[in-house]
mmCIF file of C-alpha atoms in Angstrom:
data_model
loop_
_atom_site.group_PDB
_atom_site.id
_atom_site.type_symbol
_atom_site.label_atom_id
_atom_site.label_comp_id
_atom_site.label_asym_id
_atom_site.label_seq_id
_atom_site.Cartn_x
_atom_site.Cartn_y
_atom_site.Cartn_z
ATOM 1 C CA UNK A 654 126.666 84.050 142.779
ATOM 2 C CA UNK A 655 129.819 85.707 141.520
ATOM 3 C CA UNK A 656 133.075 84.475 143.026
ATOM 4 C CA UNK A 657 133.935 88.036 144.086
ATOM 5 C CA UNK A 658 130.602 88.516 145.858
ATOM 6 C CA UNK A 659 131.228 85.318 147.820
ATOM 7 C CA UNK A 660 133.416 87.297 150.233
ATOM 8 C CA UNK A 661 131.916 89.781 152.665
ATOM 9 C CA UNK A 662 134.957 92.037 152.249
ATOM 10 C CA UNK A 663 134.125 92.436 148.546
ATOM 11 C CA UNK A 664 130.507 93.294 149.366
ATOM 12 C CA UNK A 665 131.631 95.874 151.927
ATOM 13 C CA UNK A 666 133.962 97.379 149.340
ATOM 14 C CA UNK A 667 131.110 97.720 146.845
ATOM 15 C CA UNK A 668 128.866 99.308 149.478
ATOM 16 C CA UNK A 669 131.624 101.735 150.517
ATOM 17 C CA UNK A 670 132.244 102.683 146.879
ATOM 18 C CA UNK A 671 128.514 103.256 146.355
ATOM 19 C CA UNK A 672 128.319 105.435 149.493
ATOM 20 C CA UNK A 673 131.350 107.454 148.376
ATOM 21 C CA UNK A 674 129.836 107.938 144.930
ATOM 22 C CA UNK A 675 126.596 109.098 146.538
ATOM 23 C CA UNK A 676 128.469 111.650 148.671
ATOM 24 C CA UNK A 677 130.300 112.963 145.619
ATOM 25 C CA UNK A 678 127.035 113.306 143.704
ATOM 26 C CA UNK A 679 125.440 115.093 146.638
ATOM 27 C CA UNK A 680 128.408 117.450 146.907
ATOM 28 C CA UNK A 681 128.257 118.200 143.206
ATOM 29 C CA UNK A 682 124.523 118.812 143.375
ATOM 30 C CA UNK A 683 124.867 121.171 146.361
ATOM 31 C CA UNK A 684 127.568 123.149 144.557
ATOM 32 C CA UNK A 685 125.427 123.316 141.449
ATOM 33 C CA UNK A 686 122.447 124.620 143.405
ATOM 34 C CA UNK A 687 124.545 126.961 145.569
ATOM 35 C CA UNK A 688 126.046 128.723 142.578
ATOM 36 C CA UNK A 689 122.550 129.880 141.662
ATOM 37 C CA UNK A 690 122.175 131.620 145.057
ATOM 38 C CA UNK A 691 124.291 134.368 146.529
ATOM 39 C CA UNK A 692 124.814 132.755 149.967
ATOM 40 C CA UNK A 693 124.957 129.202 148.652
ATOM 41 C CA UNK A 694 128.738 128.733 148.164
ATOM 42 C CA UNK A 695 129.414 129.080 151.909
ATOM 43 C CA UNK A 696 127.051 126.205 152.695
ATOM 44 C CA UNK A 697 128.490 124.130 149.840
ATOM 45 C CA UNK A 698 132.066 124.732 151.037
ATOM 46 C CA UNK A 699 131.079 123.719 154.573
ATOM 47 C CA UNK A 700 129.438 120.549 153.260
ATOM 48 C CA UNK A 701 132.508 119.745 151.130
ATOM 49 C CA UNK A 702 134.780 120.160 154.146
ATOM 50 C CA UNK A 703 132.520 117.869 156.183
ATOM 51 C CA UNK A 704 132.679 115.199 153.436
ATOM 52 C CA UNK A 705 136.468 115.510 153.337
ATOM 53 C CA UNK A 706 136.755 115.079 157.128
ATOM 54 C CA UNK A 707 134.449 112.060 157.047
ATOM 55 C CA UNK A 708 136.580 110.489 154.330
ATOM 56 C CA UNK A 709 139.778 111.216 156.258
ATOM 57 C CA UNK A 710 138.322 109.752 159.438
ATOM 58 C CA UNK A 711 137.120 106.687 157.551
ATOM 59 C CA UNK A 712 140.561 106.199 156.013
ATOM 60 C CA UNK A 713 142.341 106.343 159.367
ATOM 61 C CA UNK A 714 139.826 104.335 161.380
ATOM 62 C CA UNK A 715 138.780 101.767 158.775
ATOM 63 C CA UNK A 716 140.799 101.651 155.542
ATOM 64 C CA UNK A 717 144.312 101.768 157.011
ATOM 65 C CA UNK A 718 143.656 99.134 159.757
ATOM 66 C CA UNK A 719 141.836 96.977 157.205
ATOM 67 C CA UNK A 720 144.836 97.061 154.849
ATOM 68 C CA UNK A 721 147.230 96.187 157.682
ATOM 69 C CA UNK A 722 145.149 93.180 158.767
ATOM 70 C CA UNK A 723 144.629 92.100 155.147
ATOM 71 C CA UNK A 724 148.392 92.240 154.529
ATOM 72 C CA UNK A 725 149.076 90.024 157.551
ATOM 73 C CA UNK A 726 146.569 87.450 156.326
ATOM 74 C CA UNK A 727 148.120 87.531 152.841
ATOM 75 C CA UNK A 728 151.626 87.070 154.269
ATOM 76 C CA UNK A 729 150.427 84.151 156.394
ATOM 77 C CA UNK A 730 148.724 82.530 153.394
ATOM 78 C CA UNK A 731 151.999 82.762 151.437
ATOM 79 C CA UNK A 732 153.973 81.323 154.363
ATOM 80 C CA UNK A 733 155.966 84.479 155.102
ATOM 81 C CA UNK A 734 154.782 84.962 158.700
ATOM 82 C CA UNK A 735 153.355 82.830 161.484
ATOM 83 C CA UNK A 736 153.484 84.683 164.806
ATOM 84 C CA UNK A 737 152.131 87.916 163.318
ATOM 85 C CA UNK A 738 148.812 86.202 162.657
ATOM 86 C CA UNK A 739 148.263 85.868 166.398
ATOM 87 C CA UNK A 740 149.212 89.482 167.154
ATOM 88 C CA UNK A 741 146.873 91.311 164.778
ATOM 89 C CA UNK A 742 146.250 94.845 166.044
ATOM 90 C CA UNK A 743 142.917 95.274 164.269
ATOM 91 C CA UNK A 744 140.842 92.064 164.162
ATOM 92 C CA UNK A 745 137.824 92.195 161.862
ATOM 93 C CA UNK A 746 135.372 91.175 164.583
ATOM 94 C CA UNK A 747 135.512 89.900 168.197
ATOM 95 C CA UNK A 748 134.553 86.479 166.861
ATOM 96 C CA UNK A 749 137.421 86.597 164.387
ATOM 97 C CA UNK A 750 139.855 87.439 167.190
ATOM 98 C CA UNK A 751 138.551 84.566 169.319
ATOM 99 C CA UNK A 752 138.852 82.153 166.392
ATOM 100 C CA UNK A 753 142.488 83.139 165.817
ATOM 101 C CA UNK A 754 143.273 82.694 169.509
ATOM 102 C CA UNK A 755 141.644 79.270 169.474
ATOM 103 C CA UNK A 756 143.666 78.349 166.411
ATOM 104 C CA UNK A 757 146.858 79.436 168.184
ATOM 105 C CA UNK A 758 145.993 77.223 171.166
ATOM 106 C CA UNK A 759 145.367 74.246 168.886
ATOM 107 C CA UNK A 760 148.777 74.486 167.211
ATOM 108 C CA UNK A 761 151.351 72.271 168.875
ATOM 109 C CA UNK A 762 154.550 73.951 167.736
ATOM 110 C CA UNK A 763 156.778 71.535 169.581
ATOM 111 C CA UNK A 764 155.182 68.770 167.570
ATOM 112 C CA UNK A 765 155.874 70.684 164.351
ATOM 113 C CA UNK A 766 159.521 71.002 165.359
ATOM 114 C CA UNK A 767 159.750 67.292 166.158
ATOM 115 C CA UNK A 768 158.177 66.356 162.830
ATOM 116 C CA UNK A 769 160.654 68.580 161.010
ATOM 117 C CA UNK A 770 163.491 67.092 163.063
ATOM 118 C CA UNK A 771 162.464 63.565 162.070
ATOM 119 C CA UNK A 772 162.359 64.603 158.426
ATOM 120 C CA UNK A 773 165.887 65.928 158.720
ATOM 121 C CA UNK A 774 167.116 62.746 160.339
ATOM 122 C CA UNK A 775 165.536 60.218 158.018
ATOM 123 C CA UNK A 776 165.847 62.112 154.742
ATOM 124 C CA UNK A 777 169.602 61.869 155.239
ATOM 125 C CA UNK A 778 169.267 58.117 154.651
ATOM 126 C CA UNK A 779 166.325 58.240 152.218
ATOM 127 C CA UNK A 780 164.588 55.479 154.165
ATOM 128 C CA UNK A 781 164.155 54.232 157.712
ATOM 129 C CA UNK A 782 167.062 51.898 158.402
ATOM 130 C CA UNK A 783 167.365 50.182 161.747
ATOM 131 C CA UNK A 784 170.310 51.983 163.393
ATOM 132 C CA UNK A 785 171.701 48.970 165.224
ATOM 133 C CA UNK A 786 171.586 46.844 162.078
ATOM 134 C CA UNK A 787 173.437 49.577 160.203
ATOM 135 C CA UNK A 788 176.118 49.999 162.886
ATOM 136 C CA UNK A 789 176.690 46.256 163.217
ATOM 137 C CA UNK A 790 176.953 45.815 159.440
ATOM 138 C CA UNK A 791 179.474 48.639 159.063
ATOM 139 C CA UNK A 792 181.511 47.333 162.006
ATOM 140 C CA UNK A 793 181.567 43.918 160.377
ATOM 141 C CA UNK A 794 182.846 45.425 157.111
ATOM 142 C CA UNK A 795 185.481 47.375 159.036
ATOM 143 C CA UNK A 796 186.682 44.232 160.847
ATOM 144 C CA UNK A 797 186.967 42.291 157.609
ATOM 145 C CA UNK A 798 188.902 45.164 156.018
ATOM 146 C CA UNK A 799 191.373 45.290 158.930
ATOM 147 C CA UNK A 800 191.914 41.532 158.731
ATOM 148 C CA UNK A 801 192.581 41.838 155.006
ATOM 149 C CA UNK A 802 194.975 44.736 155.568
ATOM 150 C CA UNK A 803 192.737 47.224 153.771
ATOM 151 C CA UNK A 804 193.311 50.128 156.143
ATOM 152 C CA UNK A 805 191.764 52.760 153.877
ATOM 153 C CA UNK A 806 188.552 50.733 153.577
ATOM 154 C CA UNK A 807 188.454 50.303 157.358
ATOM 155 C CA UNK A 808 188.942 54.039 157.911
ATOM 156 C CA UNK A 809 186.237 54.968 155.436
ATOM 157 C CA UNK A 810 183.814 52.468 156.969
ATOM 158 C CA UNK A 811 184.485 53.850 160.439
ATOM 159 C CA UNK A 812 183.915 57.403 159.219
ATOM 160 C CA UNK A 813 180.677 56.356 157.534
ATOM 161 C CA UNK A 814 179.458 54.637 160.702
ATOM 162 C CA UNK A 815 180.262 57.738 162.756
ATOM 163 C CA UNK A 816 178.392 59.948 160.296
ATOM 164 C CA UNK A 817 175.294 57.749 160.282
ATOM 165 C CA UNK A 818 175.363 57.420 164.058
ATOM 166 C CA UNK A 819 175.312 61.198 164.442
ATOM 167 C CA UNK A 820 172.656 61.583 161.753
ATOM 168 C CA UNK A 821 169.988 59.217 163.075
ATOM 169 C CA UNK A 822 170.754 58.954 166.778
ATOM 170 C CA UNK A 823 168.015 60.122 169.144
ATOM 171 C CA UNK A 824 169.216 63.361 170.686
ATOM 172 C CA UNK A 825 167.756 66.707 171.693
ATOM 173 C CA UNK A 826 166.951 69.355 169.105
ATOM 174 C CA UNK A 827 169.936 71.576 169.914
ATOM 175 C CA UNK A 828 173.562 70.463 169.898
ATOM 176 C CA UNK A 829 176.831 72.362 170.445
ATOM 177 C CA UNK A 830 178.378 73.927 167.375
ATOM 178 C CA UNK A 831 181.458 71.878 168.173
ATOM 179 C CA UNK A 832 179.505 68.664 167.487
ATOM 180 C CA UNK A 833 178.102 70.015 164.231
ATOM 181 C CA UNK A 834 181.589 70.945 163.004
ATOM 182 C CA UNK A 835 182.964 67.543 164.032
ATOM 183 C CA UNK A 836 180.236 65.946 161.919
ATOM 184 C CA UNK A 837 181.154 68.208 158.983
ATOM 185 C CA UNK A 838 184.841 67.291 159.256
ATOM 186 C CA UNK A 839 183.894 63.612 159.308
ATOM 187 C CA UNK A 840 181.606 64.143 156.298
ATOM 188 C CA UNK A 841 184.451 65.925 154.488
ATOM 189 C CA UNK A 842 186.767 63.003 155.258
ATOM 190 C CA UNK A 843 184.267 60.654 153.602
ATOM 191 C CA UNK A 844 183.973 62.900 150.556
ATOM 192 C CA UNK A 845 187.748 62.966 150.153
ATOM 193 C CA UNK A 846 187.677 59.281 149.215
ATOM 194 C CA UNK A 847 185.677 60.344 146.169
ATOM 195 C CA UNK A 848 187.049 63.786 145.325
ATOM 196 C CA UNK A 849 190.608 63.536 146.629
ATOM 197 C CA UNK A 850 192.543 66.794 146.244
ATOM 198 C CA UNK A 851 189.732 68.335 144.189
ATOM 199 C CA UNK A 852 187.972 69.362 147.399
ATOM 200 C CA UNK A 853 189.430 71.568 150.157
ATOM 201 C CA UNK A 854 187.684 72.558 153.381
ATOM 202 C CA UNK A 855 188.633 75.307 155.819
ATOM 203 C CA UNK A 856 186.899 76.536 158.987
ATOM 204 C CA UNK A 857 187.509 80.109 160.118
ATOM 205 C CA UNK A 858 186.411 82.091 163.179
ATOM 206 C CA UNK A 859 185.688 85.797 163.554
ATOM 207 C CA UNK A 860 186.511 86.232 167.224
ATOM 208 C CA UNK A 861 186.628 89.347 169.360
ATOM 209 C CA UNK A 862 187.405 90.152 172.969
ATOM 210 C CA UNK A 863 183.940 89.119 174.138
ATOM 211 C CA UNK A 864 183.823 85.710 172.422
ATOM 212 C CA UNK A 865 186.778 83.400 171.897
ATOM 213 C CA UNK A 866 186.826 80.413 169.558
ATOM 214 C CA UNK A 867 186.151 78.121 172.518
ATOM 215 C CA UNK A 868 183.128 80.223 173.518
ATOM 216 C CA UNK A 869 181.714 80.158 169.994
ATOM 217 C CA UNK A 870 182.007 76.372 169.820
ATOM 218 C CA UNK A 871 179.718 76.040 172.833
ATOM 219 C CA UNK A 872 176.781 77.873 171.251
ATOM 220 C CA UNK A 873 173.943 75.541 170.370
ATOM 221 C CA UNK A 874 172.041 75.151 167.122
ATOM 222 C CA UNK A 875 169.596 72.660 165.601
ATOM 223 C CA UNK A 876 171.185 69.327 164.874
ATOM 224 C CA UNK A 877 172.048 68.732 161.191
ATOM 225 C CA UNK A 878 172.021 72.410 160.277
ATOM 226 C CA UNK A 879 175.363 72.509 158.448
ATOM 227 C CA UNK A 880 175.543 69.148 156.667
ATOM 228 C CA UNK A 881 172.820 69.870 154.065
ATOM 229 C CA UNK A 882 174.396 73.235 153.260
ATOM 230 C CA UNK A 883 177.832 71.677 152.803
ATOM 231 C CA UNK A 884 176.361 68.845 150.724
ATOM 232 C CA UNK A 885 174.601 71.302 148.412
ATOM 233 C CA UNK A 886 177.836 73.266 148.009
ATOM 234 C CA UNK A 887 179.735 70.125 147.020
ATOM 235 C CA UNK A 888 177.231 68.484 144.688
ATOM 236 C CA UNK A 889 175.689 71.558 143.074
ATOM 237 C CA UNK A 890 178.721 73.840 143.048
ATOM 238 C CA UNK A 891 182.105 72.174 143.288
ATOM 239 C CA UNK A 892 181.520 68.718 141.768
ATOM 240 C CA UNK A 893 180.786 70.075 138.288
ATOM 241 C CA UNK A 894 183.566 72.645 138.428
ATOM 242 C CA UNK A 895 186.768 72.110 136.469
ATOM 243 C CA UNK A 896 189.729 72.118 138.807
ATOM 244 C CA UNK A 897 190.005 72.303 142.575
ATOM 245 C CA UNK A 898 187.100 73.534 144.663
ATOM 246 C CA UNK A 899 187.333 75.349 147.973
ATOM 247 C CA UNK A 900 184.724 75.229 150.696
ATOM 248 C CA UNK A 901 184.988 77.696 153.580
ATOM 249 C CA UNK A 902 182.912 77.886 156.768
ATOM 250 C CA UNK A 903 183.198 81.252 158.534
ATOM 251 C CA UNK A 904 181.734 81.545 162.012
ATOM 252 C CA UNK A 905 181.169 84.718 163.983
ATOM 253 C CA UNK A 906 179.134 85.837 166.990
ATOM 254 C CA UNK A 907 177.759 89.273 167.798
ATOM 255 C CA UNK A 908 175.846 90.485 170.845
ATOM 256 C CA UNK A 909 172.682 88.713 169.778
ATOM 257 C CA UNK A 910 173.377 86.418 166.821
ATOM 258 C CA UNK A 911 175.464 83.506 165.668
ATOM 259 C CA UNK A 912 176.318 83.871 161.996
ATOM 260 C CA UNK A 913 177.658 81.014 159.917
ATOM 261 C CA UNK A 914 178.626 81.575 156.278
ATOM 262 C CA UNK A 915 179.250 78.547 154.065
ATOM 263 C CA UNK A 916 181.076 79.671 150.909
ATOM 264 C CA UNK A 917 182.182 77.779 147.820
ATOM 265 C CA UNK A 918 183.892 78.831 144.606
ATOM 266 C CA UNK A 919 181.816 76.502 142.464
ATOM 267 C CA UNK A 920 179.539 77.147 139.512
ATOM 268 C CA UNK A 921 177.142 79.449 141.321
ATOM 269 C CA UNK A 922 173.457 79.897 140.521
ATOM 270 C CA UNK A 923 171.478 81.671 137.843
ATOM 271 C CA UNK A 924 169.717 84.819 139.020
ATOM 272 C CA UNK A 925 166.187 83.454 138.529
ATOM 273 C CA UNK A 926 166.929 80.248 140.466
ATOM 274 C CA UNK A 927 168.575 82.252 143.233
ATOM 275 C CA UNK A 928 165.507 84.486 143.487
ATOM 276 C CA UNK A 929 163.149 81.494 143.651
ATOM 277 C CA UNK A 930 165.243 79.836 146.356
ATOM 278 C CA UNK A 931 165.425 82.949 148.534
ATOM 279 C CA UNK A 932 161.691 83.543 148.176
ATOM 280 C CA UNK A 933 161.110 80.003 149.383
ATOM 281 C CA UNK A 934 163.515 80.488 152.289
ATOM 282 C CA UNK A 935 161.681 83.651 153.358
ATOM 283 C CA UNK A 936 158.552 81.583 153.817
ATOM 284 C CA UNK A 937 157.637 78.988 156.392
ATOM 285 C CA UNK A 938 156.458 75.806 154.687
ATOM 286 C CA UNK A 939 155.070 73.117 156.979
ATOM 287 C CA UNK A 940 154.425 70.588 154.212
ATOM 288 C CA UNK A 941 156.552 67.531 153.611
ATOM 289 C CA UNK A 942 159.914 68.314 152.094
ATOM 290 C CA UNK A 943 160.030 67.812 148.372
ATOM 291 C CA UNK A 944 162.048 69.077 145.478
ATOM 292 C CA UNK A 945 165.430 68.656 143.899
ATOM 293 C CA UNK A 946 167.470 68.840 147.100
ATOM 294 C CA UNK A 947 165.658 65.951 148.720
ATOM 295 C CA UNK A 948 165.804 63.829 145.577
ATOM 296 C CA UNK A 949 169.550 64.307 145.415
ATOM 297 C CA UNK A 950 169.967 62.589 148.783
ATOM 298 C CA UNK A 951 170.733 65.630 150.960
ATOM 299 C CA UNK A 952 168.692 67.030 153.778
ATOM 300 C CA UNK A 953 166.558 69.755 152.221
ATOM 301 C CA UNK A 954 167.784 73.297 152.866
ATOM 302 C CA UNK A 955 164.173 74.423 153.137
ATOM 303 C CA UNK A 956 163.592 71.864 155.868
ATOM 304 C CA UNK A 957 166.536 73.190 157.875
ATOM 305 C CA UNK A 958 165.295 76.741 157.378
ATOM 306 C CA UNK A 959 161.835 75.739 158.645
ATOM 307 C CA UNK A 960 163.291 74.183 161.781
ATOM 308 C CA UNK A 961 165.281 77.331 162.567
ATOM 309 C CA UNK A 962 162.213 79.548 162.147
ATOM 310 C CA UNK A 963 159.991 77.257 164.199
ATOM 311 C CA UNK A 964 162.505 77.018 167.023
ATOM 312 C CA UNK A 965 163.703 80.622 167.217
ATOM 313 C CA UNK A 966 161.374 82.875 165.226
ATOM 314 C CA UNK A 967 160.920 84.185 161.718
ATOM 315 C CA UNK A 968 163.729 86.742 161.970
ATOM 316 C CA UNK A 969 166.247 83.884 161.850
ATOM 317 C CA UNK A 970 166.969 81.443 159.049
ATOM 318 C CA UNK A 971 168.941 81.030 155.826
ATOM 319 C CA UNK A 972 169.711 83.421 152.979
ATOM 320 C CA UNK A 973 171.681 82.587 149.823
ATOM 321 C CA UNK A 974 173.983 84.854 147.795
ATOM 322 C CA UNK A 975 175.357 83.659 144.481
ATOM 323 C CA UNK A 976 176.672 84.704 141.075
ATOM 324 C CA UNK A 977 176.766 82.332 138.149
ATOM 325 C CA UNK A 978 180.327 81.169 137.623
ATOM 326 C CA UNK A 979 181.567 82.815 140.825
ATOM 327 C CA UNK A 980 180.393 80.553 143.640
ATOM 328 C CA UNK A 981 177.737 80.650 146.328
ATOM 329 C CA UNK A 982 177.495 81.959 149.898
ATOM 330 C CA UNK A 983 174.894 80.586 152.308
ATOM 331 C CA UNK A 984 174.358 82.747 155.387
ATOM 332 C CA UNK A 985 172.790 81.109 158.449
ATOM 333 C CA UNK A 986 171.463 83.456 161.144
ATOM 334 C CA UNK A 987 170.835 81.992 164.609
ATOM 335 C CA UNK A 988 170.333 83.374 168.102
ATOM 336 C CA UNK A 989 173.079 82.946 170.707
ATOM 337 C CA UNK A 990 171.956 79.912 172.713
ATOM 338 C CA UNK A 991 174.282 78.464 175.344
ATOM 339 C CA UNK A 992 172.084 75.969 177.141
#
């Protein structure tokens, strides 16, 4: 059996095409016969109009709904939508609708979020390290450094312990923005030991009368949302740049959204790579995180994007803007969540 004929939709398409061809042949034959009779053209015109109305009705009742449902299935298969699959307006059959509903009931989305959360936590360390062993070891190094008078080593060790504690501690999915920014500032402090004055960080707020800086800091977002973005900006943008690099985090809140823009003036991205990344960020991939970002030791941007979409919906997530040689902007769209 041909691969195309394996699918019922293909068979229906062939049958519909054959029926349409038959109608056209019949119409042509009626016109041919009618032209030989004086009263024939009126009957032929009436038959032609009837065929046209049948085709129009078939297009509106069958073809258009079929295309809409087919498009939703295609978008789901490519990872672009999830919820739309369960809200199809025109199911193929009652059995198909029941199967989709059953599938929706079987999906444990909270479990998907937790799995993604664990990936984010443990990919930051590249392996599963016992937290208490890590804290105790770093505290021991810090104590030895203080005894030896190596204050800078002690400070760096303390900052590293604080960063790891925040990264792998067991907490709820959502944390205040204030905590996320504190973790970023601590991460920046650690990076300064390596980059020194080459790296500059600034945090800016777009406040209005309805939302002050203090109000914005209380909005909640998925834990470890900002760190992978900042890490990518440093290692893929600023590190390879000649001269000083600037990293800016701009935060603003509207009536319905929290917008965070992470900007760097690094090397930027080529247009084809930017397109590939944004296409991937438009989709919802539930597979294990792989790729260059995870191999480089950061938490994958795609993983963070997946967590945002799973928690809040597909209209939220990450989008990247970049020009080669002119830096990169990463825009994070989140809902306004206060509790």
